[in-house]
Amino acid sequence: MKSDGKVVVEKVGGRSTVTRCFSKYPLKFIIPNKVGPSKTDAVWIYSLTYGGGIVSGDSISCELTIGDGCATVLTTQASTKVYKSMGSKCSEQALEARIGSDAILAIVPDPVTCFSTARYSQKQVFRVVSDSNLVIVDWITSGRHESGERWDFDLYKSTNRILLEGDLPLFLDTVLLERGSIASIAERMQDYQVIAMVVLFGE
């Protein structure tokens, strides 16, 4: 199923405020009125999908615009579960974010957890200016330990790009784990249970 979402954060009355929010099933945004101390000027956005995960063939696209001087946190309520694939169908997520001058965006989700045979690909593109601030946490677990699954999925691909004004590439990275004919993902990962990347940009 194809799903789209869009959130715009702007300064209203001197505070970071969501001025536009749209999402299409199965994607949903929860934006609580208060998170943390009242003096903290930050919008918190919780992204979730109905059913608690991403079904084979789902394609979810999200667009964020963070206005000048605004602070925003994008997170989740639980790990992003990627369910078993049906045939060769791949579950996909795409995020494109624009971060304004003296603004900060923190992407701090729970980890991705791929079920056995799952196929998942995500792409995140961040467009910044010279004095933007950005925090990216991108991580994946080995799977459902309680079910005896460890690196038992077929495909995981995560691409992150940070582009400066005029599409100047500042950071380009891709993590690719794919079941091969010679060695399984579990054999290659040995005793590791998590892959995590943290990117910090700005002051």
Short mmCIF file of C-alpha atoms in Angstrom, two decimals:
data_model
loop_
_atom_site.label_atom_id
_atom_site.label_comp_id
_atom_site.label_asym_id
_atom_site.label_seq_id
_atom_site.Cartn_x
_atom_site.Cartn_y
_atom_site.Cartn_z
CA MET A 1 0.00 0.00 0.00
CA LYS A 2 1.29 3.48 -0.88
CA SER A 3 1.14 6.10 1.86
CA ASP A 4 2.22 9.71 2.13
CA GLY A 5 2.75 12.16 4.96
CA LYS A 6 3.81 15.77 5.35
CA VAL A 7 4.61 17.95 8.36
CA VAL A 8 5.58 21.64 8.36
CA VAL A 9 7.02 23.31 11.47
CA GLU A 10 7.23 27.11 11.64
CA LYS A 11 7.69 29.83 14.26
CA VAL A 12 4.34 31.08 15.53
CA GLY A 13 4.33 33.56 18.40
CA GLY A 14 8.02 32.87 18.94
CA ARG A 15 7.56 29.11 19.37
CA SER A 16 8.10 26.10 17.12
CA THR A 17 4.63 25.07 15.94
CA VAL A 18 3.19 22.49 13.54
CA THR A 19 1.39 24.56 10.90
CA ARG A 20 0.57 21.68 8.56
CA CYS A 21 0.18 17.96 9.18
CA PHE A 22 -1.11 15.39 6.73
CA SER A 23 -0.88 11.59 6.65
CA LYS A 24 -2.51 8.83 4.68
CA TYR A 25 -3.34 5.32 5.95
CA PRO A 26 -1.45 3.30 7.17
CA LEU A 27 0.87 6.18 8.23
CA LYS A 28 -0.09 8.34 11.20
CA PHE A 29 1.57 11.19 13.11
CA ILE A 30 1.00 11.86 16.81
CA ILE A 31 2.03 15.35 17.94
CA PRO A 32 1.59 15.79 21.72
CA ASN A 33 0.99 19.28 23.08
CA LYS A 34 3.60 19.03 25.81
CA VAL A 35 6.78 16.95 26.00
CA GLY A 36 9.41 17.80 28.59
CA PRO A 37 9.79 21.12 30.44
CA SER A 38 7.48 23.94 29.34
CA LYS A 39 10.49 26.20 28.71
CA THR A 40 11.79 23.82 26.05
CA ASP A 41 10.83 25.01 22.57
CA ALA A 42 10.65 21.79 20.55
CA VAL A 43 7.98 19.98 18.57
CA TRP A 44 7.88 16.20 19.07
CA ILE A 45 6.47 14.08 16.25
CA TYR A 46 5.73 10.37 16.72
CA SER A 47 5.48 8.43 13.47
CA LEU A 48 3.59 5.13 13.51
CA THR A 49 1.79 2.72 11.23
CA TYR A 50 -1.52 0.98 11.91
CA GLY A 51 -0.87 -2.66 12.73
CA GLY A 52 2.45 -1.80 14.37
CA GLY A 53 4.66 -2.49 11.40
CA ILE A 54 5.33 -2.38 7.68
CA VAL A 55 3.66 -5.00 5.51
CA SER A 56 5.26 -6.55 2.44
CA GLY A 57 4.82 -4.18 -0.51
CA ASP A 58 4.10 -1.08 1.60
CA SER A 59 5.62 2.15 0.29
CA ILE A 60 5.64 5.01 2.81
CA SER A 61 6.86 8.48 1.91
CA CYS A 62 7.23 11.36 4.38
CA GLU A 63 8.19 15.00 3.90
CA LEU A 64 9.31 17.34 6.69
CA THR A 65 9.94 21.08 6.50
CA ILE A 66 11.59 22.64 9.54
CA GLY A 67 11.44 26.43 9.38
CA ASP A 68 14.13 28.89 10.44
CA GLY A 69 14.87 28.81 14.17
CA CYS A 70 12.62 25.82 14.86
CA ALA A 71 13.42 22.66 16.84
CA THR A 72 11.84 19.31 15.98
CA VAL A 73 12.24 15.71 17.12
CA LEU A 74 10.96 12.82 14.95
CA THR A 75 10.71 9.52 16.80
CA THR A 76 8.59 6.36 17.10
CA GLN A 77 6.57 4.64 19.82
CA ALA A 78 8.25 1.26 19.32
CA SER A 79 10.60 -0.56 16.98
CA THR A 80 9.72 -0.46 13.28
CA LYS A 81 8.68 -4.04 12.54
CA VAL A 82 9.07 -5.24 8.96
CA TYR A 83 6.86 -8.26 8.38
CA LYS A 84 7.62 -11.27 6.19
CA SER A 85 7.86 -10.58 2.47
CA MET A 86 5.37 -12.01 0.00
CA GLY A 87 7.48 -13.29 -2.86
CA SER A 88 9.97 -10.65 -3.96
CA LYS A 89 7.94 -7.66 -2.72
CA CYS A 90 10.01 -5.09 -0.82
CA SER A 91 8.73 -2.79 1.94
CA GLU A 92 9.94 0.78 1.42
CA GLN A 93 10.17 3.98 3.44
CA ALA A 94 11.38 7.36 2.19
CA LEU A 95 11.96 10.55 4.16
CA GLU A 96 12.87 13.94 2.73
CA ALA A 97 13.52 16.77 5.18
CA ARG A 98 14.44 20.43 4.76
CA ILE A 99 16.06 22.11 7.74
CA GLY A 100 16.12 25.92 7.82
CA SER A 101 18.61 28.43 9.18
CA ASP A 102 19.42 28.07 12.91
CA ALA A 103 16.94 25.16 13.05
CA ILE A 104 17.48 21.67 14.44
CA LEU A 105 15.97 18.33 13.46
CA ALA A 106 16.66 15.21 15.52
CA ILE A 107 15.73 11.84 14.00
CA VAL A 108 15.79 9.40 16.93
CA PRO A 109 13.57 6.37 16.17
CA ASP A 110 13.47 2.99 17.83
CA PRO A 111 15.40 0.41 15.78
CA VAL A 112 14.17 -1.42 12.70
CA THR A 113 13.40 -5.10 13.36
CA CYS A 114 13.08 -7.30 10.28
CA PHE A 115 11.14 -10.56 10.53
CA SER A 116 12.28 -13.75 8.81
CA THR A 117 12.37 -13.40 4.96
CA ALA A 118 11.56 -9.65 5.19
CA ARG A 119 12.76 -7.31 2.43
CA TYR A 120 13.13 -3.66 3.46
CA SER A 121 14.64 -0.53 1.92
CA GLN A 122 14.69 3.01 3.29
CA LYS A 123 16.08 6.27 1.94
CA GLN A 124 16.48 9.49 3.93
CA VAL A 125 17.49 12.77 2.30
CA PHE A 126 18.24 15.85 4.41
CA ARG A 127 18.57 19.27 2.79
CA VAL A 128 20.40 21.75 5.00
CA VAL A 129 21.86 25.26 4.93
CA SER A 130 25.21 26.23 6.39
CA ASP A 131 23.85 26.91 9.91
CA SER A 132 21.30 24.08 10.12
CA ASN A 133 21.62 21.46 12.86
CA LEU A 134 20.88 17.77 12.40
CA VAL A 135 20.99 14.59 14.48
CA ILE A 136 20.39 11.23 12.77
CA VAL A 137 20.17 7.89 14.56
CA ASP A 138 19.79 4.96 12.17
CA TRP A 139 19.86 1.43 13.60
CA ILE A 140 18.70 -2.13 13.10
CA THR A 141 18.52 -5.17 15.38
CA SER A 142 19.27 -8.73 14.33
CA GLY A 143 15.58 -9.69 14.55
CA ARG A 144 13.11 -11.38 16.89
CA HIS A 145 15.27 -13.15 19.46
CA GLU A 146 12.26 -14.60 21.29
CA SER A 147 11.27 -16.41 18.05
CA GLY A 148 14.77 -17.68 17.42
CA GLU A 149 15.30 -15.33 14.46
CA ARG A 150 18.75 -13.78 14.09
CA TRP A 151 19.70 -11.93 10.88
CA ASP A 152 17.11 -14.14 9.14
CA PHE A 153 15.72 -11.52 6.72
CA ASP A 154 16.41 -11.41 2.97
CA LEU A 155 17.24 -7.72 2.46
CA TYR A 156 17.91 -4.59 4.48
CA LYS A 157 19.07 -1.39 2.78
CA SER A 158 19.33 2.03 4.40
CA THR A 159 20.58 5.10 2.54
CA ASN A 160 21.24 8.49 4.17
CA ARG A 161 22.17 11.66 2.31
CA ILE A 162 22.86 15.16 3.61
CA LEU A 163 22.85 17.83 0.91
CA LEU A 164 23.87 21.47 1.28
CA GLU A 165 22.23 24.32 -0.67
CA GLY A 166 22.43 23.61 -4.37
CA ASP A 167 22.46 19.85 -3.73
CA LEU A 168 26.13 19.81 -2.71
CA PRO A 169 26.70 16.35 -1.15
CA LEU A 170 28.02 16.55 2.42
CA PHE A 171 27.32 12.98 3.54
CA LEU A 172 26.39 9.90 1.52
CA ASP A 173 26.07 6.48 3.16
CA THR A 174 24.39 3.16 2.45
CA VAL A 175 24.14 0.06 4.62
CA LEU A 176 23.26 -3.09 2.66
CA LEU A 177 22.61 -6.53 4.14
CA GLU A 178 21.41 -9.11 1.63
CA ARG A 179 21.04 -12.86 1.80
CA GLY A 180 23.70 -14.35 -0.49
CA SER A 181 24.26 -17.71 -2.13
CA ILE A 182 27.67 -18.20 -0.48
CA ALA A 183 27.10 -17.01 3.10
CA SER A 184 24.04 -15.99 5.09
CA ILE A 185 23.72 -12.61 6.78
CA ALA A 186 23.95 -14.35 10.18
CA GLU A 187 27.27 -15.99 9.24
CA ARG A 188 28.70 -12.66 8.13
CA MET A 189 27.45 -10.78 11.21
CA GLN A 190 28.78 -13.45 13.61
CA ASP A 191 27.94 -12.40 17.22
CA TYR A 192 26.84 -8.83 16.47
CA GLN A 193 23.20 -8.10 17.34
CA VAL A 194 22.84 -4.43 16.33
CA ILE A 195 24.15 -2.07 13.66
CA ALA A 196 23.84 1.61 14.58
CA MET A 197 24.95 4.87 13.03
CA VAL A 198 24.78 8.34 14.57
CA VAL A 199 25.37 11.48 12.47
CA LEU A 200 25.80 14.93 14.01
CA PHE A 201 25.81 18.05 11.83
CA GLY A 202 26.02 21.67 12.99
CA GLU A 203 26.82 23.38 16.27
#
